[in-house]
CSV table of C-alpha atoms in Angstrom, one decimal:
chain,number,residue,atom,x,y,z
A,1,UNK,CA,119.3,201.2,90.9
A,2,UNK,CA,116.4,199.8,93.0
A,3,UNK,CA,118.0,196.4,93.1
A,4,UNK,CA,121.0,197.9,94.9
A,5,UNK,CA,118.8,199.4,97.6
A,6,UNK,CA,116.7,196.4,98.4
A,7,UNK,CA,117.8,194.4,101.5
A,8,UNK,CA,115.2,191.7,101.3
A,9,UNK,CA,117.5,189.0,100.1
A,10,UNK,CA,120.3,187.0,101.9
A,11,UNK,CA,123.4,185.3,100.6
A,12,UNK,CA,125.3,182.5,102.3
A,13,UNK,CA,129.1,182.6,101.8
A,14,UNK,CA,132.1,180.5,102.8
A,15,UNK,CA,135.1,182.4,104.0
A,16,UNK,CA,138.6,180.8,104.0
A,17,UNK,CA,141.4,182.5,105.8
A,18,UNK,CA,144.2,181.9,108.3
A,19,UNK,CA,142.2,183.5,111.1
A,20,UNK,CA,138.5,183.4,110.0
A,21,UNK,CA,137.4,184.9,113.4
A,22,UNK,CA,139.4,188.1,112.6
A,23,UNK,CA,137.4,188.3,109.3
A,24,UNK,CA,134.2,188.2,111.4
A,25,UNK,CA,135.4,191.0,113.6
A,26,UNK,CA,136.2,193.1,110.6
A,27,UNK,CA,132.7,192.6,109.2
A,28,UNK,CA,131.1,193.5,112.5
A,29,UNK,CA,133.3,196.6,112.8
A,30,UNK,CA,132.1,197.7,109.3
A,31,UNK,CA,128.4,197.3,110.5
A,32,UNK,CA,127.8,194.3,108.2
A,33,UNK,CA,125.0,192.2,109.7
A,34,UNK,CA,125.9,188.4,109.9
A,35,UNK,CA,123.9,185.4,111.0
A,36,UNK,CA,123.8,181.6,110.8
A,37,UNK,CA,127.5,181.4,111.5
A,38,UNK,CA,128.9,177.8,111.1
A,39,UNK,CA,132.5,176.8,111.5
A,40,UNK,CA,133.3,174.3,108.8
A,41,UNK,CA,137.0,173.6,109.7
A,42,UNK,CA,139.9,175.4,111.3
A,43,UNK,CA,140.3,177.9,108.4
A,44,UNK,CA,136.7,178.0,107.0
A,45,UNK,CA,133.5,179.4,108.3
A,46,UNK,CA,130.0,179.7,106.7
A,47,UNK,CA,128.0,182.9,107.3
A,48,UNK,CA,124.8,184.6,105.9
A,49,UNK,CA,124.8,188.3,105.1
A,50,UNK,CA,122.4,190.7,103.4
A,51,UNK,CA,122.6,190.7,99.6
A,52,UNK,CA,123.3,194.5,99.6
A,53,UNK,CA,126.4,194.0,101.8
A,54,UNK,CA,128.0,191.3,99.6
A,55,UNK,CA,130.3,193.6,97.5
A,56,UNK,CA,131.6,195.4,100.6
A,57,UNK,CA,132.1,192.1,102.4
A,58,UNK,CA,133.9,190.6,99.5
A,59,UNK,CA,136.3,193.6,99.3
A,60,UNK,CA,137.1,193.4,103.0
A,61,UNK,CA,137.7,189.6,102.9
A,62,UNK,CA,140.1,189.9,100.0
A,63,UNK,CA,141.8,192.9,101.6
A,64,UNK,CA,142.7,190.7,104.5
A,65,UNK,CA,143.9,187.9,102.3
A,66,UNK,CA,140.8,185.7,102.6
A,67,UNK,CA,138.8,183.8,100.0
A,68,UNK,CA,135.1,183.9,99.6
A,69,UNK,CA,132.7,181.5,97.8
A,70,UNK,CA,128.9,181.9,97.4
A,71,UNK,CA,127.0,178.9,98.7
A,72,UNK,CA,123.4,180.0,98.5
A,73,UNK,CA,121.1,182.9,97.5
A,74,UNK,CA,117.6,183.5,98.8
A,75,UNK,CA,115.0,186.1,99.1
A,76,UNK,CA,112.9,188.4,96.9
A,77,UNK,CA,115.9,190.2,95.5
A,78,UNK,CA,117.1,187.0,93.9
A,79,UNK,CA,113.7,186.3,92.4
A,80,UNK,CA,113.6,189.8,91.0
A,81,UNK,CA,117.1,189.5,89.4
A,82,UNK,CA,116.1,186.2,87.8
A,83,UNK,CA,113.0,187.8,86.4
A,84,UNK,CA,115.0,190.8,85.2
A,85,UNK,CA,117.2,188.4,83.1
A,86,UNK,CA,114.1,186.6,81.7
A,87,UNK,CA,112.0,189.7,81.0
A,88,UNK,CA,112.7,189.5,77.2
A,89,UNK,CA,111.6,185.9,77.2
A,90,UNK,CA,108.4,186.7,79.0
A,91,UNK,CA,107.7,189.7,76.6
A,92,UNK,CA,108.4,187.4,73.7
A,93,UNK,CA,106.0,184.8,75.0
A,94,UNK,CA,103.3,187.4,75.5
A,95,UNK,CA,103.8,188.7,72.0
A,96,UNK,CA,103.7,185.2,70.6
A,97,UNK,CA,100.3,184.4,72.2
A,98,UNK,CA,98.9,187.7,71.1
A,99,UNK,CA,100.0,187.1,67.4
A,100,UNK,CA,98.5,183.5,67.6
A,101,UNK,CA,95.2,184.9,68.9
A,102,UNK,CA,95.1,187.5,66.2
A,103,UNK,CA,95.9,185.0,63.4
A,104,UNK,CA,93.3,182.6,64.7
A,105,UNK,CA,90.6,185.1,63.8
A,106,UNK,CA,91.4,184.6,60.1
A,107,UNK,CA,90.9,181.9,57.5
A,108,UNK,CA,94.3,180.7,56.2
A,109,UNK,CA,93.3,177.5,54.3
A,110,UNK,CA,90.4,176.2,52.2
A,111,UNK,CA,89.8,172.4,52.2
A,112,UNK,CA,87.5,171.3,49.3
A,113,UNK,CA,86.1,167.7,49.1
A,114,UNK,CA,84.5,166.9,45.8
A,115,UNK,CA,83.5,163.7,44.0
A,116,UNK,CA,84.1,162.6,40.5
A,117,UNK,CA,83.2,165.4,38.0
A,118,UNK,CA,83.9,168.7,39.9
A,119,UNK,CA,87.5,169.6,40.5
A,120,UNK,CA,88.8,171.5,43.5
A,121,UNK,CA,90.4,174.0,41.2
A,122,UNK,CA,87.1,175.0,39.6
A,123,UNK,CA,85.4,175.4,43.1
A,124,UNK,CA,88.3,177.5,44.3
A,125,UNK,CA,88.0,179.8,41.3
A,126,UNK,CA,84.3,180.3,42.0
A,127,UNK,CA,84.9,181.0,45.7
A,128,UNK,CA,87.4,183.6,44.7
A,129,UNK,CA,84.9,185.3,42.4
A,130,UNK,CA,82.6,185.9,45.4
A,131,UNK,CA,85.4,187.1,47.6
A,132,UNK,CA,86.2,184.0,49.6
A,133,UNK,CA,90.0,183.4,49.8
A,134,UNK,CA,92.7,182.8,52.4
A,135,UNK,CA,93.3,185.8,54.7
A,136,UNK,CA,89.6,186.6,55.2
A,137,UNK,CA,88.4,187.5,58.7
A,138,UNK,CA,86.0,184.9,60.2
A,139,UNK,CA,83.6,187.7,61.1
A,140,UNK,CA,83.1,188.4,57.4
A,141,UNK,CA,82.0,184.8,56.6
A,142,UNK,CA,78.4,183.7,56.5
A,143,UNK,CA,78.5,180.0,55.6
A,144,UNK,CA,74.8,179.8,54.7
A,145,UNK,CA,75.0,182.7,52.3
A,146,UNK,CA,78.1,181.2,50.7
A,147,UNK,CA,76.3,177.9,50.3
A,148,UNK,CA,73.4,179.6,48.5
A,149,UNK,CA,75.8,181.6,46.2
A,150,UNK,CA,77.8,178.5,45.2
A,151,UNK,CA,74.6,176.5,44.4
A,152,UNK,CA,73.5,179.4,42.1
A,153,UNK,CA,77.0,179.7,40.5
A,154,UNK,CA,77.4,176.0,39.7
A,155,UNK,CA,74.5,173.9,38.4
A,156,UNK,CA,76.5,170.6,39.0
A,157,UNK,CA,76.3,171.1,42.8
A,158,UNK,CA,73.4,169.0,44.3
A,159,UNK,CA,74.3,169.7,47.9
A,160,UNK,CA,77.0,171.7,49.7
A,161,UNK,CA,78.0,172.1,53.3
A,162,UNK,CA,80.5,174.8,54.4
A,163,UNK,CA,81.9,175.0,58.0
A,164,UNK,CA,84.7,176.9,59.7
A,165,UNK,CA,87.1,174.6,61.6
A,166,UNK,CA,89.9,176.4,63.3
A,167,UNK,CA,91.7,178.5,60.6
A,168,UNK,CA,90.3,176.3,57.8
A,169,UNK,CA,87.2,176.7,55.7
A,170,UNK,CA,86.0,173.2,54.8
A,171,UNK,CA,83.6,172.5,51.9
A,172,UNK,CA,81.9,169.1,51.3
A,173,UNK,CA,80.2,168.9,47.9
A,174,UNK,CA,77.8,166.3,46.5
A,175,UNK,CA,77.4,166.4,42.8
A,176,UNK,CA,74.5,165.7,40.5
A,177,UNK,CA,74.7,162.2,39.0
A,178,UNK,CA,74.4,162.2,35.2
A,179,UNK,CA,73.0,159.1,33.3
A,180,UNK,CA,75.8,156.7,32.5
A,181,UNK,CA,77.3,156.8,29.1
A,182,UNK,CA,76.4,154.0,26.7
A,183,UNK,CA,80.0,153.5,25.7
A,184,UNK,CA,83.1,153.9,27.8
A,185,UNK,CA,86.6,153.7,26.5
A,186,UNK,CA,88.8,151.5,28.7
A,187,UNK,CA,92.4,152.5,29.2
A,188,UNK,CA,95.3,150.2,30.0
A,189,UNK,CA,97.3,150.3,33.2
A,190,UNK,CA,101.0,150.5,33.7
A,191,UNK,CA,102.0,148.5,36.8
A,192,UNK,CA,105.2,147.2,38.3
A,193,UNK,CA,106.1,143.6,37.2
A,194,UNK,CA,108.4,143.2,40.2
A,195,UNK,CA,109.6,144.8,43.4
A,196,UNK,CA,112.2,147.6,43.1
A,197,UNK,CA,113.5,151.0,43.9
A,198,UNK,CA,112.6,153.6,41.2
A,199,UNK,CA,115.5,155.4,39.6
A,200,UNK,CA,114.1,157.2,36.5
A,201,UNK,CA,110.6,157.6,35.0
A,202,UNK,CA,109.9,158.4,31.4
A,203,UNK,CA,106.3,158.9,30.2
A,204,UNK,CA,105.1,159.5,26.7
A,205,UNK,CA,101.4,159.5,27.9
A,206,UNK,CA,99.9,159.8,31.3
A,207,UNK,CA,101.1,161.2,34.6
A,208,UNK,CA,103.8,159.3,36.7
A,209,UNK,CA,102.5,157.8,39.9
A,210,UNK,CA,106.0,157.3,41.3
A,211,UNK,CA,109.1,159.4,41.6
A,212,UNK,CA,112.8,158.5,41.9
A,213,UNK,CA,113.5,157.0,45.3
A,214,UNK,CA,110.1,155.3,45.7
A,215,UNK,CA,110.0,151.6,46.7
A,216,UNK,CA,107.3,149.8,44.7
A,217,UNK,CA,105.8,146.3,45.0
A,218,UNK,CA,104.6,144.0,42.3
A,219,UNK,CA,101.3,145.3,40.9
A,220,UNK,CA,101.7,148.9,42.1
A,221,UNK,CA,100.6,151.6,39.6
A,222,UNK,CA,103.5,153.3,37.9
A,223,UNK,CA,101.9,155.6,35.3
A,224,UNK,CA,98.3,156.9,35.8
A,225,UNK,CA,95.8,157.0,32.9
A,226,UNK,CA,95.4,160.8,33.5
A,227,UNK,CA,97.2,163.7,31.9
A,228,UNK,CA,97.1,167.4,32.7
A,229,UNK,CA,97.1,169.7,35.7
A,230,UNK,CA,94.5,169.9,38.4
A,231,UNK,CA,91.2,171.0,36.9
A,232,UNK,CA,92.3,170.2,33.4
A,233,UNK,CA,92.8,166.4,33.5
A,234,UNK,CA,91.9,164.1,30.7
A,235,UNK,CA,91.9,160.3,30.5
A,236,UNK,CA,94.6,158.9,28.2
A,237,UNK,CA,96.3,155.5,27.5
A,238,UNK,CA,99.3,155.4,29.8
A,239,UNK,CA,102.6,154.6,28.3
A,240,UNK,CA,106.2,154.9,29.4
A,241,UNK,CA,109.3,153.3,30.9
A,242,UNK,CA,110.2,153.1,34.6
A,243,UNK,CA,113.8,152.2,35.3
A,244,UNK,CA,114.4,150.7,38.8
A,245,UNK,CA,117.0,148.9,40.8
A,246,UNK,CA,115.8,145.3,41.3
A,247,UNK,CA,117.4,142.6,43.5
A,248,UNK,CA,118.2,138.9,42.8
A,249,UNK,CA,119.7,136.4,45.1
A,250,UNK,CA,121.6,133.3,43.9
A,251,UNK,CA,123.7,130.8,45.8
A,252,UNK,CA,126.1,127.9,45.1
A,253,UNK,CA,127.5,125.2,47.3
A,254,UNK,CA,131.3,124.5,46.7
A,255,UNK,CA,133.7,122.1,48.3
A,256,UNK,CA,137.1,123.6,48.9
A,257,UNK,CA,138.8,121.0,51.1
A,258,UNK,CA,138.5,117.4,52.2
A,259,UNK,CA,137.5,114.5,50.0
A,260,UNK,CA,135.1,114.8,47.1
A,261,UNK,CA,133.3,111.9,45.3
A,262,UNK,CA,133.8,111.9,41.5
A,263,UNK,CA,132.8,109.4,38.7
A,264,UNK,CA,135.7,107.2,37.5
A,265,UNK,CA,134.1,106.2,34.2
A,266,UNK,CA,133.6,102.6,35.3
A,267,UNK,CA,129.9,101.4,35.2
A,268,UNK,CA,127.7,98.4,35.3
A,269,UNK,CA,124.0,97.9,34.6
A,270,UNK,CA,120.8,95.8,35.1
A,271,UNK,CA,118.5,95.0,32.2
A,272,UNK,CA,114.9,93.9,32.9
A,273,UNK,CA,111.5,93.5,31.3
A,274,UNK,CA,108.5,95.2,32.9
A,275,UNK,CA,105.0,93.6,32.7
A,276,UNK,CA,102.1,94.9,34.8
A,277,UNK,CA,104.4,96.3,37.5
A,278,UNK,CA,106.6,93.2,37.8
A,279,UNK,CA,110.3,93.0,36.8
A,280,UNK,CA,111.9,90.1,34.9
A,281,UNK,CA,115.7,90.5,34.8
A,282,UNK,CA,117.6,89.6,31.6
A,283,UNK,CA,120.8,90.8,33.2
A,284,UNK,CA,121.5,91.3,36.9
A,285,UNK,CA,124.7,93.2,37.7
A,286,UNK,CA,126.8,92.4,40.7
A,287,UNK,CA,127.3,95.9,42.1
A,288,UNK,CA,130.5,95.9,44.0
A,289,UNK,CA,130.9,99.7,44.0
A,290,UNK,CA,131.2,101.3,47.4
A,291,UNK,CA,130.0,104.7,46.1
A,292,UNK,CA,128.0,105.1,42.9
A,293,UNK,CA,125.3,107.1,41.1
A,294,UNK,CA,122.2,105.1,40.1
A,295,UNK,CA,120.3,106.1,37.0
A,296,UNK,CA,117.2,104.3,35.7
A,297,UNK,CA,116.3,104.4,32.0
A,298,UNK,CA,112.7,103.4,31.2
A,299,UNK,CA,111.8,102.7,27.6
A,300,UNK,CA,108.6,100.8,27.6
A,301,UNK,CA,109.2,97.0,28.0
A,302,UNK,CA,113.0,96.8,28.1
A,303,UNK,CA,114.5,99.0,30.8
A,304,UNK,CA,118.0,99.6,32.4
A,305,UNK,CA,119.4,100.5,35.7
A,306,UNK,CA,123.0,102.0,35.3
A,307,UNK,CA,125.5,102.2,38.2
A,308,UNK,CA,128.3,104.7,37.8
A,309,UNK,CA,131.3,104.1,40.1
A,310,UNK,CA,132.5,107.0,42.2
A,311,UNK,CA,135.7,107.4,44.0
A,312,UNK,CA,137.0,109.8,46.6
A,313,UNK,CA,139.3,112.6,45.5
A,314,UNK,CA,141.3,114.9,47.7
A,315,UNK,CA,140.2,118.6,47.3
A,316,UNK,CA,142.3,121.6,48.4
A,317,UNK,CA,141.2,124.8,46.6
A,318,UNK,CA,142.1,128.4,47.3
A,319,UNK,CA,139.2,129.9,49.2
A,320,UNK,CA,139.3,133.4,47.7
A,321,UNK,CA,139.7,132.2,44.1
A,322,UNK,CA,136.9,129.7,44.5
A,323,UNK,CA,134.6,132.3,45.9
A,324,UNK,CA,135.4,134.6,43.0
A,325,UNK,CA,134.8,131.9,40.4
A,326,UNK,CA,131.5,130.9,42.0
A,327,UNK,CA,130.4,134.6,41.9
A,328,UNK,CA,131.2,134.8,38.2
A,329,UNK,CA,129.3,131.6,37.5
A,330,UNK,CA,126.3,132.9,39.4
A,331,UNK,CA,126.5,136.2,37.5
A,332,UNK,CA,126.6,134.5,34.1
A,333,UNK,CA,123.7,132.3,35.2
A,334,UNK,CA,121.6,135.4,36.1
A,335,UNK,CA,122.6,137.2,32.9
A,336,UNK,CA,121.0,134.5,30.8
A,337,UNK,CA,117.6,135.1,32.4
A,338,UNK,CA,117.7,138.9,32.0
A,339,UNK,CA,116.5,141.0,29.1
A,340,UNK,CA,119.0,142.7,26.8
A,341,UNK,CA,118.4,146.2,28.3
A,342,UNK,CA,119.0,145.0,31.9
A,343,UNK,CA,122.3,146.0,33.6
A,344,UNK,CA,123.9,144.3,36.6
A,345,UNK,CA,125.0,147.4,38.6
A,346,UNK,CA,126.4,145.8,41.8
A,347,UNK,CA,126.8,142.5,43.7
A,348,UNK,CA,127.2,141.6,47.4
A,349,UNK,CA,128.8,138.3,48.2
A,350,UNK,CA,128.4,136.5,51.6
A,351,UNK,CA,130.0,133.1,52.4
A,352,UNK,CA,128.8,130.5,55.0
A,353,UNK,CA,130.9,127.5,56.2
A,354,UNK,CA,128.8,124.4,56.0
A,355,UNK,CA,130.7,121.2,56.9
A,356,UNK,CA,133.1,118.6,55.5
A,357,UNK,CA,135.1,121.4,53.8
A,358,UNK,CA,132.1,122.9,52.0
A,359,UNK,CA,131.0,126.5,51.8
A,360,UNK,CA,127.8,128.2,50.6
A,361,UNK,CA,128.4,131.3,48.4
A,362,UNK,CA,125.4,133.7,48.3
A,363,UNK,CA,125.3,136.7,46.0
A,364,UNK,CA,122.7,139.5,45.9
A,365,UNK,CA,122.8,141.2,42.6
A,366,UNK,CA,121.5,144.8,42.0
A,367,UNK,CA,120.0,144.9,38.5
A,368,UNK,CA,118.8,148.1,36.8
A,369,UNK,CA,116.0,147.4,34.4
A,370,UNK,CA,112.5,148.5,33.1
A,371,UNK,CA,109.8,147.2,35.5
A,372,UNK,CA,106.8,148.7,33.7
A,373,UNK,CA,104.2,146.3,32.4
A,374,UNK,CA,101.0,147.2,30.5
A,375,UNK,CA,97.8,145.5,31.4
A,376,UNK,CA,94.3,146.1,30.1
């Protein structure tokens, strides 16, 4: 082949042998041109030879128990060999650009912008009737002629502009405005009453505005007051159910060790009369309690201040059991606030150490429930 005949490239090799000078003599005796000879160490030399002589040189070196390693390649022959390996890639790239160029001469999409009354489906059907559809060559498109035909076909079009942008035919249509109707039926809305992740949507009227997996915020539309496919929509009263995962956070502070103050049952009180913001005591208690709860009872003229004695009590509770009981109490508290159809699906508990033997139990509950709310 032509690549075997070219001698325009050089290759630098390292030769390792017991007597590298003897290897050089053998190469010279076999008329192999060498240059740039460098002695690396006692048993290794570096030498440059022609690319075409490499196979013969390698055979001679191995014949005389030497080792050869390629260090560097240079020259036109190396470039040609690299190009030979990449010729399929080059051809593929050329074909790719040719195909892109050919495809760019055609219309592959039609973008239609209408207003309130005309539907894109109706305009697309009318374009198809005059032969305008995806796959049409740009040279066959006269935008001004199409604008005139569309105005003749549809009497609701007041103004139309058609332009070719890349491989897309873009239509912008302004509609004729009809006099407003004297009466208009107002339809309700179905919106989210809380944040959540949509799981299931059931509609008896209207089209769903969300799908399972959507994250919605309070007030987002869930069911649209429109029913039917594109081009055949009609306004309806939306109605349905949207089941979503909602999230509630509750927490409780619990003391599991140390000393806790509790009421002993012993109490004392003050009794006084109140006139124009001044107090006249009928009975003044001598409060000798170190720790107490103070509760004031106002009942018009005669009022009381009650002191409940409190005393320290040693607390030593099992941490895990206490956390479990606190989680159950929080769940029961949440259940009282939920509707009958709501289900608690999951809970995640975290615990923080506060001080003086107290812990803060936080629970995030995942509740599956209907979040749809009708508003008018």
